XYZ file of C-alpha atoms in Angstrom:
558
model
C 55.055 53.146 58.932
C 51.627 55.051 59.350
C 51.191 58.777 58.131
C 48.047 61.080 58.401
C 46.374 61.867 54.990
C 45.025 65.766 54.234
C 41.684 64.482 55.854
C 43.375 63.484 58.768
C 42.847 59.794 58.984
C 45.861 57.720 59.730
C 46.558 54.958 57.088
C 49.900 52.561 56.241
C 52.129 53.813 54.221
C 54.096 51.732 51.682
C 58.248 51.694 51.467
C 58.545 54.376 49.312
C 56.315 56.469 51.760
C 52.984 56.001 49.688
C 49.749 55.737 51.700
C 47.558 53.435 50.561
C 43.405 53.852 51.707
C 43.145 49.786 52.373
C 46.181 49.438 54.285
C 47.565 47.375 51.174
C 50.502 47.943 49.617
C 49.968 48.333 45.651
C 52.696 48.527 43.148
C 53.887 51.657 42.025
C 52.058 53.486 38.553
C 49.015 51.149 39.362
C 45.569 52.669 38.348
C 43.205 53.708 41.178
C 40.503 51.139 41.032
C 37.313 52.285 38.635
C 34.188 54.068 39.905
C 31.283 51.974 39.413
C 29.133 54.720 39.357
C 31.319 56.373 36.461
C 31.741 52.966 34.411
C 27.800 52.809 34.166
C 27.814 56.204 32.929
C 29.668 55.768 30.257
C 28.329 52.365 29.193
C 24.813 53.879 29.389
C 25.865 56.673 27.251
C 27.272 54.467 24.569
C 24.889 54.483 21.118
C 24.927 50.615 20.821
C 23.136 48.285 23.258
C 26.136 46.325 25.872
C 25.278 42.688 26.908
C 27.702 40.953 29.100
C 27.582 37.077 30.351
C 29.951 35.550 32.832
C 31.420 32.075 32.112
C 28.280 30.283 32.463
C 26.107 32.769 29.951
C 24.403 34.477 32.268
C 23.542 38.020 31.791
C 25.821 40.162 34.194
C 24.939 43.492 33.058
C 22.635 45.307 30.590
C 23.399 48.738 29.534
C 20.611 51.553 28.861
C 20.630 51.127 24.765
C 20.424 47.277 25.552
C 17.344 47.845 27.466
C 15.869 49.991 25.223
C 16.562 47.884 21.934
C 16.618 44.584 23.765
C 13.801 44.632 26.635
C 13.398 40.565 26.980
C 17.422 40.304 28.207
C 17.495 41.200 31.848
C 20.865 40.437 34.292
C 20.726 37.452 36.254
C 18.957 35.094 33.378
C 20.920 32.865 30.926
C 21.181 34.622 27.341
C 20.370 31.648 25.242
C 16.935 31.567 26.915
C 16.185 35.220 26.130
C 13.220 36.186 23.597
C 15.291 37.240 20.938
C 16.013 34.315 18.802
C 18.823 35.197 16.469
C 20.753 36.446 20.004
C 19.837 33.339 21.805
C 20.939 30.800 18.848
C 24.005 32.890 18.228
C 24.772 32.403 22.311
C 23.933 28.720 22.008
C 26.040 28.058 18.944
C 29.369 30.331 19.485
C 28.440 32.309 16.388
C 30.542 35.813 16.565
C 27.823 37.719 14.875
C 24.048 37.920 14.366
C 21.428 39.842 12.671
C 17.509 40.165 12.890
C 14.554 42.216 12.801
C 12.976 42.584 16.619
C 10.017 44.952 17.886
C 9.925 46.799 14.333
C 14.050 47.410 14.136
C 16.521 45.871 12.312
C 19.867 44.882 14.801
C 23.005 43.823 14.160
C 25.749 42.252 16.921
C 29.047 41.101 17.508
C 30.374 39.321 20.159
C 33.699 39.807 22.091
C 35.581 37.699 24.173
C 36.555 38.485 27.835
C 38.770 37.145 30.562
C 37.487 34.270 32.545
C 35.180 33.078 29.882
C 33.000 36.245 30.155
C 31.778 37.736 26.697
C 30.266 40.682 25.687
C 27.487 41.385 22.744
C 27.631 44.709 21.222
C 24.197 45.593 19.318
C 23.560 48.287 16.756
C 20.379 49.422 15.439
C 20.949 49.750 11.542
C 17.516 50.109 11.000
C 18.136 53.900 9.141
C 21.371 52.605 7.900
C 19.593 49.647 6.117
C 17.118 51.378 4.956
C 19.013 53.880 3.206
C 21.053 50.736 1.735
C 17.849 48.985 0.580
C 16.698 52.676 -0.976
C 19.983 53.152 -2.976
C 19.920 49.345 -4.045
C 16.324 49.987 -5.092
C 17.292 53.273 -6.919
C 20.454 51.643 -8.838
C 17.709 48.981 -10.110
C 15.140 51.519 -11.364
C 18.045 53.366 -13.340
C 19.376 49.983 -14.500
C 15.998 49.223 -15.661
C 14.918 52.032 -17.375
C 18.657 52.060 -19.065
C 17.794 48.593 -20.337
C 14.526 49.798 -21.413
C 15.241 52.521 -23.252
C 18.207 50.758 -24.992
C 15.666 47.939 -26.000
C 13.094 50.250 -27.030
C 15.433 52.798 -28.778
C 16.207 49.835 -31.241
C 12.574 48.717 -31.826
C 11.590 50.523 -35.083
C 9.024 48.269 -35.984
C 5.500 48.440 -34.516
C 4.418 44.865 -33.621
C 8.541 44.442 -32.254
C 7.657 47.422 -29.918
C 4.290 46.205 -28.813
C 5.894 43.139 -27.867
C 9.012 44.297 -25.958
C 7.115 46.934 -23.920
C 4.906 43.805 -22.550
C 7.962 41.694 -21.978
C 10.349 44.437 -20.670
C 8.288 45.127 -17.621
C 7.884 41.257 -16.172
C 8.974 40.308 -13.604
C 10.320 43.672 -12.773
C 7.490 45.636 -12.410
C 4.465 43.153 -12.015
C 3.460 39.647 -13.146
C 1.556 40.451 -16.007
C 1.627 42.593 -18.331
C -0.757 43.945 -21.311
C -0.501 46.546 -23.746
C -4.145 47.859 -24.932
C -3.636 49.368 -28.257
C -5.704 50.383 -31.062
C -4.453 49.728 -34.921
C -3.085 52.676 -37.110
C -5.704 52.427 -39.307
C -8.791 54.977 -38.466
C -11.237 52.127 -40.384
C -10.914 49.881 -36.848
C -11.200 51.171 -33.705
C -11.518 47.743 -31.788
C -8.817 47.787 -28.975
C -6.038 44.971 -29.646
C -3.914 43.527 -26.950
C -0.407 41.826 -26.281
C 0.209 40.256 -22.988
C 3.252 38.529 -21.493
C 3.218 36.920 -17.972
C 6.140 35.402 -15.876
C 7.245 32.540 -17.409
C 5.506 32.460 -20.473
C 7.671 31.813 -23.809
C 6.635 34.546 -25.920
C 4.011 37.342 -26.071
C 0.736 36.547 -26.952
C -1.980 38.658 -28.744
C -5.471 39.054 -29.591
C -8.515 41.057 -29.995
C -10.201 42.662 -26.716
C -14.060 42.867 -26.812
C -16.062 45.491 -27.103
C -17.111 46.346 -23.354
C -13.215 46.033 -22.229
C -12.750 49.576 -22.419
C -15.888 50.414 -20.441
C -15.661 47.664 -17.626
C -11.910 47.617 -16.536
C -11.599 50.666 -14.022
C -9.175 53.540 -15.469
C -8.728 52.096 -19.189
C -10.836 54.246 -20.732
C -9.181 57.383 -19.068
C -5.731 55.758 -19.690
C -6.851 55.234 -23.426
C -7.382 59.088 -23.213
C -4.217 59.860 -21.611
C -4.924 60.552 -18.200
C -3.215 58.509 -15.253
C -5.073 56.215 -12.843
C -4.180 55.187 -9.109
C -3.698 51.961 -8.823
C -6.155 49.460 -6.693
C -7.154 46.167 -5.292
C -9.289 43.674 -7.431
C -11.680 41.547 -5.365
C -13.041 38.246 -6.781
C -16.201 39.819 -7.755
C -14.176 42.215 -10.442
C -11.893 39.312 -11.784
C -14.776 38.820 -14.337
C -13.858 42.324 -15.822
C -10.031 41.801 -16.314
C -10.589 37.862 -17.294
C -10.816 38.820 -20.920
C -6.815 39.813 -20.493
C -5.837 37.223 -18.191
C -4.223 33.521 -18.915
C -6.397 30.965 -17.519
C -3.882 29.658 -14.496
C -3.023 33.345 -13.525
C -5.560 33.344 -10.525
C -7.099 36.752 -8.625
C -5.036 39.538 -9.113
C -3.780 41.214 -6.412
C -3.376 44.786 -7.663
C -3.686 46.174 -10.961
C -1.868 49.514 -12.399
C -3.150 51.142 -15.393
C -0.973 53.755 -17.037
C -1.370 55.696 -20.230
C 1.081 55.153 -22.750
C 1.980 59.128 -23.986
C 3.364 59.924 -28.071
C 3.608 62.778 -30.009
C 0.176 63.903 -30.756
C -2.330 61.316 -29.239
C -1.892 58.172 -26.546
C -0.393 55.372 -28.057
C -1.878 52.984 -25.611
C -2.318 51.847 -22.406
C -0.001 49.488 -20.305
C -1.771 47.451 -17.617
C 0.356 45.810 -14.741
C -0.849 43.118 -12.683
C 0.391 41.710 -9.644
C -0.491 38.429 -8.033
C -2.308 38.133 -5.054
C 0.584 36.980 -2.990
C 2.889 39.956 -4.082
C 2.726 43.797 -2.371
C 1.160 46.083 -3.853
C 2.465 49.143 -5.683
C 4.034 51.754 -3.419
C 4.826 55.314 -4.279
C 8.205 54.786 -6.116
C 6.710 51.690 -8.083
C 3.948 53.963 -9.213
C 6.658 56.585 -10.412
C 9.008 54.055 -12.276
C 5.953 52.382 -14.086
C 4.515 55.788 -15.176
C 8.303 56.434 -16.530
C 8.231 53.180 -17.934
C 4.987 53.665 -19.885
C 5.986 57.117 -21.074
C 8.936 55.677 -22.749
C 7.398 53.067 -24.276
C 4.427 55.258 -25.569
C 7.590 57.580 -26.836
C 9.151 54.515 -28.488
C 5.356 53.389 -30.014
C 5.023 56.465 -31.495
C 8.326 56.590 -32.768
C 7.624 52.695 -34.300
C 4.671 54.054 -36.145
C 5.793 57.269 -37.768
C 8.984 54.783 -39.045
C 6.426 52.524 -40.040
C 4.438 55.304 -42.147
C 7.636 56.933 -43.674
C 8.820 53.323 -44.319
C 5.466 52.756 -46.005
C 5.453 56.141 -48.250
C 9.187 55.092 -49.067
C 8.209 51.573 -50.297
C 5.673 53.076 -52.455
C 7.869 56.087 -53.907
C 10.499 53.440 -54.161
C 8.540 51.378 -56.192
C 7.385 54.257 -58.645
C 11.095 55.269 -59.086
C 12.386 51.793 -59.616
C 12.790 50.341 -63.195
C 9.972 48.768 -64.444
C 9.273 45.167 -65.185
C 9.864 44.769 -68.820
C 6.871 44.299 -71.137
C 6.653 41.796 -73.823
C 7.529 42.754 -77.121
C 6.844 40.861 -80.243
C 10.003 40.194 -81.932
C 12.330 41.552 -79.543
C 13.893 40.292 -76.682
C 14.797 42.756 -73.839
C 16.535 42.519 -70.525
C 17.789 44.972 -68.001
C 20.049 45.422 -64.808
C 20.392 47.791 -62.104
C 22.279 48.953 -59.538
C 22.001 52.190 -57.240
C 24.736 53.759 -55.604
C 23.086 53.745 -51.936
C 23.429 50.706 -49.721
C 20.041 51.678 -47.631
C 18.170 53.000 -50.736
C 17.663 51.095 -54.077
C 16.985 54.001 -56.241
C 19.110 56.078 -57.744
C 19.857 58.683 -60.633
C 20.257 55.803 -63.734
C 17.004 54.410 -65.188
C 15.584 52.599 -68.439
C 12.274 52.102 -69.323
C 10.401 50.366 -72.646
C 7.223 51.398 -73.362
C 5.177 49.359 -76.069
C 4.269 51.042 -79.520
C 2.169 50.293 -82.277
C 5.046 48.728 -84.618
C 7.039 47.607 -81.819
C 8.401 49.699 -78.902
C 10.369 52.723 -77.646
C 13.202 52.718 -74.978
C 14.730 54.849 -73.013
C 18.046 54.830 -70.881
C 19.827 57.780 -68.720
C 21.913 59.001 -66.383
C 20.501 61.730 -63.965
C 23.101 64.230 -62.305
C 23.560 63.598 -59.080
C 22.445 60.303 -56.998
C 20.645 59.375 -54.226
C 17.160 60.672 -53.345
C 17.585 63.995 -55.362
C 18.530 62.421 -58.756
C 15.861 59.919 -58.094
C 13.195 62.697 -58.648
C 14.534 64.053 -61.238
C 14.361 60.776 -62.785
C 10.434 60.064 -62.120
C 10.180 63.725 -63.892
C 12.030 62.469 -66.575
C 10.152 59.085 -66.805
C 6.934 60.744 -66.599
C 7.664 63.412 -68.768
C 8.286 61.338 -71.632
C 5.059 58.975 -70.556
C 3.016 62.204 -71.542
C 5.080 63.517 -74.322
C 5.296 60.311 -76.316
C 1.325 60.984 -76.858
C 1.752 63.418 -79.143
C 5.723 62.748 -80.715
C 6.474 59.516 -81.515
C 9.932 60.266 -82.925
C 12.921 60.022 -81.166
C 14.967 63.108 -82.096
C 11.843 65.249 -81.981
C 10.960 63.630 -78.437
C 14.360 64.129 -76.971
C 13.857 67.894 -77.699
C 10.202 68.599 -75.881
C 11.608 66.839 -73.063
C 14.437 69.160 -73.020
C 12.243 72.145 -73.011
C 9.871 70.531 -70.744
C 12.490 70.690 -67.822
C 13.464 73.613 -68.376
C 9.535 74.877 -67.900
C 10.143 73.211 -64.306
C 10.180 76.117 -61.602
C 13.103 74.941 -59.738
C 14.929 73.397 -63.158
C 17.451 76.493 -63.070
C 17.690 76.628 -59.335
C 18.815 73.106 -59.295
C 21.158 72.922 -62.543
C 20.343 69.437 -63.228
C 20.583 67.412 -66.139
C 20.546 64.110 -67.812
C 22.183 62.319 -70.410
C 19.980 60.381 -72.346
C 19.588 57.173 -74.992
C 16.185 57.306 -76.530
C 15.207 54.891 -79.153
C 12.383 53.354 -81.352
C 12.215 49.442 -82.227
C 10.875 48.567 -85.357
C 10.447 44.607 -86.138
C 11.143 43.912 -90.054
C 9.769 41.056 -91.656
C 12.855 39.066 -92.159
C 13.381 39.016 -87.627
C 15.636 41.963 -87.971
C 15.329 44.722 -85.363
C 15.628 48.329 -86.795
C 16.471 51.136 -83.953
C 16.423 54.473 -84.334
C 18.379 56.316 -81.248
C 18.296 59.730 -80.554
C 21.461 61.056 -78.143
C 21.630 63.401 -75.680
C 25.429 63.245 -74.348
C 25.189 59.767 -73.487
C 27.914 56.931 -74.082
C 27.319 55.260 -77.520
C 25.563 51.967 -77.001
C 27.579 48.772 -78.215
C 26.368 46.278 -80.384
C 27.575 42.643 -79.842
C 27.972 40.270 -83.080
C 28.033 36.441 -83.001
C 31.394 36.016 -83.557
C 32.189 38.491 -80.390
C 32.983 42.074 -82.370
C 31.983 44.491 -80.492
C 30.947 47.975 -82.399
C 29.939 51.483 -81.004
C 27.064 53.146 -82.443
C 28.229 56.940 -82.358
C 25.411 59.076 -81.454
C 26.767 62.162 -80.122
C 24.464 65.289 -78.659
C 24.102 67.300 -75.513
C 22.669 66.442 -72.576
C 18.958 66.888 -71.737
C 17.943 70.124 -69.279
C 21.769 71.229 -69.638
C 20.590 74.457 -72.132
C 17.761 75.547 -73.834
C 19.443 75.476 -77.296
C 21.373 72.057 -76.520
C 21.804 70.350 -80.102
C 20.972 66.576 -80.170
C 22.013 63.981 -82.611
C 20.230 60.562 -84.138
C 21.419 57.725 -85.756
C 19.783 54.471 -86.746
C 21.026 50.868 -86.875
C 19.867 47.648 -88.193
C 20.469 44.528 -85.363
C 20.292 41.250 -87.493
C 19.121 38.001 -85.835
C 21.883 37.172 -83.301
C 23.245 40.360 -82.822
C 22.711 42.295 -79.469
C 22.831 45.947 -78.726
C 23.662 46.991 -75.438
C 23.061 50.620 -73.715
C 24.750 51.491 -70.299
C 25.275 54.256 -68.157
C 29.244 55.136 -67.183
C 28.493 53.872 -63.731
C 29.313 50.431 -65.726
C 32.723 51.877 -67.140
C 33.808 54.274 -64.189
C 33.382 51.231 -61.492
C 36.895 51.827 -59.325
C 38.686 48.490 -58.312
C 40.518 45.957 -59.434
C 43.942 44.915 -57.586
C 44.806 48.587 -56.642
C 40.922 49.514 -56.139
C 41.305 52.615 -57.905
C 41.191 51.462 -61.341
C 38.312 51.942 -63.596
C 36.572 49.045 -65.319
C 36.896 50.831 -68.381
C 35.560 50.156 -71.858
C 38.384 47.858 -73.102
C 37.652 45.473 -70.334
C 33.824 45.878 -71.488
C 34.371 45.135 -74.478
C 36.294 42.187 -73.968
C 33.323 40.890 -71.387
C 30.792 41.371 -74.361
C 32.939 39.661 -76.458
C 33.353 36.496 -74.341
C 29.526 36.455 -73.626
C 28.896 37.021 -77.422
C 25.808 34.585 -77.923
C 24.598 34.580 -74.680
C 20.511 35.239 -74.139
C 20.100 39.171 -73.146
C 19.287 38.285 -69.481
C 21.869 36.097 -69.389
C 24.428 38.916 -70.786
C 23.126 41.198 -68.284
C 23.810 39.008 -65.480
C 27.188 38.294 -66.394
C 28.387 41.893 -66.894
C 26.634 42.925 -63.558
C 28.498 39.853 -62.020
C 32.101 41.215 -63.336
C 31.644 44.591 -62.109
C 30.553 43.770 -58.686
C 33.490 41.246 -58.605
C 35.761 44.259 -59.538
C 34.512 46.633 -56.838
C 34.858 44.041 -54.591
C 32.223 45.832 -51.983
C 33.522 49.095 -52.436
C 31.263 51.721 -53.590
C 30.182 52.950 -56.874
C 27.677 54.950 -59.001
C 24.637 54.170 -60.035
C 24.215 51.492 -63.124
C 21.683 50.871 -65.038
C 21.765 48.610 -68.522
C 19.470 47.385 -71.079
C 19.913 44.651 -73.735
C 18.276 44.273 -76.799
C 18.027 41.889 -79.599
C 15.923 39.865 -81.999
C 13.755 37.300 -80.830
C 14.703 33.700 -82.248
C 12.641 32.605 -84.685
C 11.785 28.748 -85.389
């Protein structure tokens, strides 16, 4: 059966009446054959390269993107012989993918199997994608480096430790060698010092730089003055300028970056980063990172120097406020004990002092209201006042009255409302070896006499706190210590120490008396150590008030 189409061309007709151009019948619902020009246009419009091969591996089709990315791949040639080594190797080995750098681009390809043993390779240009990924990873690495550096530098409060930390942190991430050039805090010495660390070193090394170093190393003088410099390559002729800072086996440096280490008020030093000759130089991001690291290092070094100055000042003041080493007094055996309430400071409001006199000694033991630095300041004021006032008054009662007046003459005495309880006494050695103690009291707990048989007897003194009232009344008493007897003066930090099984019970006077009775006959130093041990065990690590005690006993005679 034949029919005529709309254009008048006769052609065969299928059994169901449908005409075919070829004259051959085709099954129902079969799509018409593809237009070769349309297929080509579609392939050339793809954003990725397409390369097809026949069953023998010969290239049969290359779209427009493939011609641009892979100009060496042409139809009619075997793919394994193309001038793209990664693609040729993947085709030869039957690999399913490859990635390579080609003609300045980064390419990634995957293979798809087609019918009849044919294959299609889809190749994408991932240069920008890879650059974005690399940039993100690099930024994460920089952020992680700065975070790690900040953490390490933030915990370093000692100057020498900070210098070593700065030198080691930058290697090998920033450079193959790092040198920190700095000057000592002492203004008397202006010679530059250095701390150096190279990749592979066990620890940083230190040294003193030659006097010509600052002038000969380009950019170092500016960096030490706080001005940034640009990185520069170093030639063999310039190696001698940096040779004093380089290890003997380092070789010729490639690129050197000198960065200032700014601190509050003045530059803290300069950071020299050296990359070996085979390593790429510093790019813009490397320079920014090095500058940021050097700035943080300078801030950390400045903080460490400030901490060192404050720590030195604190040690000087602390040593002046701590109970002194007891002097040797002929005919008298002395021992003192001290515990400050704070964990970080060893100073507090309790104190004792012994001052030799012509016929024996004068002693003082007191407890300033409060604790910590504020109480320690008043303690120092009381001790200094006593040392001055004893030049005009040697009798305990008269001296404690002068001290009370002196404390009120201080301008901030009323505002601070601070006072102290005090025992102030003189020690006189008698011909038979006994020691006579005349004691004036200012509201302090009574001292205790410990006899050789273990009897403990309080010495009632009384009186009102010193510095509390302008018209305060004070009392005085006298006690004679026979050989073998011991006088213990203590502060209420001993009896009010809270601990024990329930952690709230005070050590108390009864427990103190029992401890002294059991320690009767011990030398003063041993007895004081024993009491401190018992109080520490009672506290069992809990907080406590300041503690001070002073033990006096006639010296043993032959």
